[in-house]
PDB file of C-alpha atoms in Angstrom:
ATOM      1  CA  UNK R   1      -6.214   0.161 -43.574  1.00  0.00           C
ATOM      2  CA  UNK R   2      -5.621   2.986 -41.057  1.00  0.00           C
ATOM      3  CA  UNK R   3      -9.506   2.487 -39.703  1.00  0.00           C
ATOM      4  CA  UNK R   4      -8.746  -1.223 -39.042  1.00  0.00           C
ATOM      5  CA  UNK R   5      -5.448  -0.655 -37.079  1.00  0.00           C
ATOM      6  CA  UNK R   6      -6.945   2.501 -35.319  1.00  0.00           C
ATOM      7  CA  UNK R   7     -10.188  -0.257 -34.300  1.00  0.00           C
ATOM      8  CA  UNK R   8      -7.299  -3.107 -33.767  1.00  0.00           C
ATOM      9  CA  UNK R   9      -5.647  -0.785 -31.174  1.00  0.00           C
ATOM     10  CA  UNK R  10      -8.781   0.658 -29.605  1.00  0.00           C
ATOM     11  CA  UNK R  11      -9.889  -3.534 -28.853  1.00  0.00           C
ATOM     12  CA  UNK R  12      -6.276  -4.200 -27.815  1.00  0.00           C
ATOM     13  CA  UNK R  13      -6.492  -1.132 -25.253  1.00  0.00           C
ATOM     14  CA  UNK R  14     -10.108  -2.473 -24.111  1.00  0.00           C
ATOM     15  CA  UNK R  15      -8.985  -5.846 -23.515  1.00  0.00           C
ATOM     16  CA  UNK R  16      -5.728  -4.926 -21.819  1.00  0.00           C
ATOM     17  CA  UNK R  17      -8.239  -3.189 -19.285  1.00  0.00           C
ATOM     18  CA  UNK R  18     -10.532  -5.633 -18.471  1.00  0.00           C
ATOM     19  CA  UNK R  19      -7.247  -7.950 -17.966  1.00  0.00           C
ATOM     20  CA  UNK R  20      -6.115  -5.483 -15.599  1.00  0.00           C
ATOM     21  CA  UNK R  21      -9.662  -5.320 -13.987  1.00  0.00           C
ATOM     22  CA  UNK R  22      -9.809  -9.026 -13.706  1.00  0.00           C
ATOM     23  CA  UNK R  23      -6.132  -9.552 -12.098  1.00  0.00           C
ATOM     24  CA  UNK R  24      -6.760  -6.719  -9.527  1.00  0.00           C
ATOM     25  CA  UNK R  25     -10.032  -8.803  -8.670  1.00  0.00           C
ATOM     26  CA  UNK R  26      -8.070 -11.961  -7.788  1.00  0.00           C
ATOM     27  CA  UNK R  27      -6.381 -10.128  -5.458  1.00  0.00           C
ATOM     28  CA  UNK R  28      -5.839 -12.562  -1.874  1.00  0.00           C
ATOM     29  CA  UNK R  29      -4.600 -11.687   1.693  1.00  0.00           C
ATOM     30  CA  UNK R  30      -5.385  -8.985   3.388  1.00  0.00           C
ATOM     31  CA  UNK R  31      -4.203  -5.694   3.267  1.00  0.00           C
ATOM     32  CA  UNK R  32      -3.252  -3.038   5.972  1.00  0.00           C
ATOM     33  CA  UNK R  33      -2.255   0.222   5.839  1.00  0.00           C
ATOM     34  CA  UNK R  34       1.689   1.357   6.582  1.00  0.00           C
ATOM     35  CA  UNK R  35       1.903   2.801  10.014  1.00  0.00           C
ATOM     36  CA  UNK R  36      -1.750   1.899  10.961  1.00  0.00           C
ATOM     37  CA  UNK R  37      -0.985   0.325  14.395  1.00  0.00           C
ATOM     38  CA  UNK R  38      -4.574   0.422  15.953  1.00  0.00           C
ATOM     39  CA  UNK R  39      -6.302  -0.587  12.852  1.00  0.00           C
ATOM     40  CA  UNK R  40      -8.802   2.548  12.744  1.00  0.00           C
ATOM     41  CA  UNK R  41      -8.380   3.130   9.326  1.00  0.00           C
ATOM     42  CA  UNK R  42      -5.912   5.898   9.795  1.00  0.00           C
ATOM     43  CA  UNK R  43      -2.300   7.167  10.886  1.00  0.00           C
ATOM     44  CA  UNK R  44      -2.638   9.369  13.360  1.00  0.00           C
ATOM     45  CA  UNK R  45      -0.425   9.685  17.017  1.00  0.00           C
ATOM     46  CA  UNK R  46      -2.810   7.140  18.660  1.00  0.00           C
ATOM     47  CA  UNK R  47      -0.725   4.693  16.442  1.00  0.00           C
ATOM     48  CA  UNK R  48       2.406   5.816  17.878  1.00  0.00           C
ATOM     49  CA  UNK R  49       0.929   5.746  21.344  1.00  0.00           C
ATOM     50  CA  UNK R  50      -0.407   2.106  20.508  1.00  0.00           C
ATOM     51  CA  UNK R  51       3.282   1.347  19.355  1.00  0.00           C
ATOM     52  CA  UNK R  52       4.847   2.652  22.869  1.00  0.00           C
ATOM     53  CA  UNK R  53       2.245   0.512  24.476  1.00  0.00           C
ATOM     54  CA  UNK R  54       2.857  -2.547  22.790  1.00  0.00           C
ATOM     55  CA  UNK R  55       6.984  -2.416  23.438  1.00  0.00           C
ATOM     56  CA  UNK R  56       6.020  -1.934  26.761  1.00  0.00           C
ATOM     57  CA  UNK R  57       3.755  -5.015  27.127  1.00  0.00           C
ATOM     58  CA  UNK R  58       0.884  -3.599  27.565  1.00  0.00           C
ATOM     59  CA  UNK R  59      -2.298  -4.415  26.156  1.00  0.00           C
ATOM     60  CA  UNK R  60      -2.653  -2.700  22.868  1.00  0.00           C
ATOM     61  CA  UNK R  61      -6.762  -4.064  21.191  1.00  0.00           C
ATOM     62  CA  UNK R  62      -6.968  -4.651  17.557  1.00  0.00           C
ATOM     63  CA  UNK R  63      -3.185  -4.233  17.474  1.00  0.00           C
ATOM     64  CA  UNK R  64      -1.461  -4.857  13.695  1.00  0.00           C
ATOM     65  CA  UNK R  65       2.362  -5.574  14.108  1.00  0.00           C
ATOM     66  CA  UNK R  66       2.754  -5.437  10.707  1.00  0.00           C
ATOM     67  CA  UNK R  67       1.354  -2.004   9.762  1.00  0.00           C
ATOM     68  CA  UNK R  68       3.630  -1.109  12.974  1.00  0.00           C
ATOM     69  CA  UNK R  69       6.516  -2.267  11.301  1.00  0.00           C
ATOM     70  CA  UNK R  70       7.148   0.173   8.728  1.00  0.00           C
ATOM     71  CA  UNK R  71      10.498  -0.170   8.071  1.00  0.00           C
ATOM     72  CA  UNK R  72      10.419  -3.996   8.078  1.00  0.00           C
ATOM     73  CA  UNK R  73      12.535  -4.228  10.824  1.00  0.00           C
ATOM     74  CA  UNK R  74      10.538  -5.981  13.282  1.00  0.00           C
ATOM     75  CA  UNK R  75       8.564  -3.760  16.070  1.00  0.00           C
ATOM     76  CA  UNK R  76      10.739  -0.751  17.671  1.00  0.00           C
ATOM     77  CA  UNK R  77      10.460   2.053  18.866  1.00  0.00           C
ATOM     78  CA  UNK R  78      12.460   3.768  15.793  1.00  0.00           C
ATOM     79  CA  UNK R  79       9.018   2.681  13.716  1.00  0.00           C
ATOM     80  CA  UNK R  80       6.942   5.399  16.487  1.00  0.00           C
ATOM     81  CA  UNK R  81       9.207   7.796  15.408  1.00  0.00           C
ATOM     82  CA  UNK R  82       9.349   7.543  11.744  1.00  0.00           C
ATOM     83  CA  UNK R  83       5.423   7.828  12.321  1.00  0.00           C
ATOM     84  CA  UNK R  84       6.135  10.727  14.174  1.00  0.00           C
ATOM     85  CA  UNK R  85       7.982  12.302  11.626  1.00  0.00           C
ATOM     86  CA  UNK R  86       5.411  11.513   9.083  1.00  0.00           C
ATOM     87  CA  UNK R  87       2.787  12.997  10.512  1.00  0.00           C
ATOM     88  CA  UNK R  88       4.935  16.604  11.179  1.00  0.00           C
ATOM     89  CA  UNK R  89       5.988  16.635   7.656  1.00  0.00           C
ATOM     90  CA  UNK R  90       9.815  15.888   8.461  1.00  0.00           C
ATOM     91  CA  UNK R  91       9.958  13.130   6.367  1.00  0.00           C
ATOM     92  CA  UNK R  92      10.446  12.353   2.340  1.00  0.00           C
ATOM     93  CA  UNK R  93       7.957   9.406   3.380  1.00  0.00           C
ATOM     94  CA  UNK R  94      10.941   6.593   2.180  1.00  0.00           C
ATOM     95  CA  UNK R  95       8.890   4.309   4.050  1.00  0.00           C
ATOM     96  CA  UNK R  96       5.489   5.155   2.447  1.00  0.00           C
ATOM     97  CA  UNK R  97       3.565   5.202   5.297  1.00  0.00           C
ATOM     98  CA  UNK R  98      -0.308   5.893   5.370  1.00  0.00           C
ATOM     99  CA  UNK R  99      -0.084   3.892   1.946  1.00  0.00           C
ATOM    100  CA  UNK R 100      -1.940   0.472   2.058  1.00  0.00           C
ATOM    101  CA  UNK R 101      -0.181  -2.485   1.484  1.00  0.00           C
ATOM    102  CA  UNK R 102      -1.289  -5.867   0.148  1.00  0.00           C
ATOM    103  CA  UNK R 103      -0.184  -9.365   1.069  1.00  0.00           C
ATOM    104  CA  UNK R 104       0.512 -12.081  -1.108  1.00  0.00           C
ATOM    105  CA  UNK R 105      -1.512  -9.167  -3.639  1.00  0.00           C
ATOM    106  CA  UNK R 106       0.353 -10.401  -7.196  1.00  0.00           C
ATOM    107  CA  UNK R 107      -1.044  -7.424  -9.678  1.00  0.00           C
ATOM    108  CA  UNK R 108       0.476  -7.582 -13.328  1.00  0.00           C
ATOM    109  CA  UNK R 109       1.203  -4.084 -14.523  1.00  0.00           C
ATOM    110  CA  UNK R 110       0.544  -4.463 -18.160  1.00  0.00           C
ATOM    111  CA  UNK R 111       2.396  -1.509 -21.066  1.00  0.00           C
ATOM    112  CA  UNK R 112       0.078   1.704 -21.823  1.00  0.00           C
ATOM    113  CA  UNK R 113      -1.129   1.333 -25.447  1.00  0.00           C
ATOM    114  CA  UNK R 114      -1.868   4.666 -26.826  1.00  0.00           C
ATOM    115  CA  UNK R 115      -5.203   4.566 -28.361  1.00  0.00           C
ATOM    116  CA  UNK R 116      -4.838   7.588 -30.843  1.00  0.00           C
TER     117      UNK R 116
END
């Protein structure tokens, strides 16, 4: 009896995965990464520089407003500096930037089923 729940479980756990797998790979939209205003992969002062730019109309190429927007507040300057004080250190990242960030990404997070 204990064999067959301990194997029920262990199939339950295994299938719960491969769920999870499966969801994550229907994944749609694109995805950007929080304070990643150039679109180089990175967050880095260049992005804070391509911010400046931008609110001053000038050309800014392969600009992403909304990995400029960090705080959701539509482009300002106050977004340059909360990079700024991400990349010093003089911030409790609230605004979890350098994270990436999924549109229209719907992921089910499914309960952790001990196996043993």
């Amino acid at each position: 009896m204990i064999k067959t729940i301990k194997k029920l479980i262990a199939f339950s756990a295994a299938a719960i995965i491969m769920f999870t797998v499966h969801v994550s790979a229907l994944a749609t939209g694109e995805s950007y990464i929080r304070g990643d205003a150039n679109n180089d992969g990175k967050v880095t002062v260049a992005d804070v520089t391509a911010i400046q730019k931008k609110l001053m109309s000038v050309s800014v190429s392969n600009f992403n407003e909304k990995a400029a927007d960090v705080d959701g507040n539509g482009l300002k300057l106050a977004d340059a500096v909360k990079i700024q004080r991400y990349l010093v250190g003089y911030d409790n990242n609230s605004y979890r930037i350098g994270e990436t960030v999924y549109d229209n990404y719907d992921e089910y997070e499914l309960p952790f089923v001990p196996v043993n």
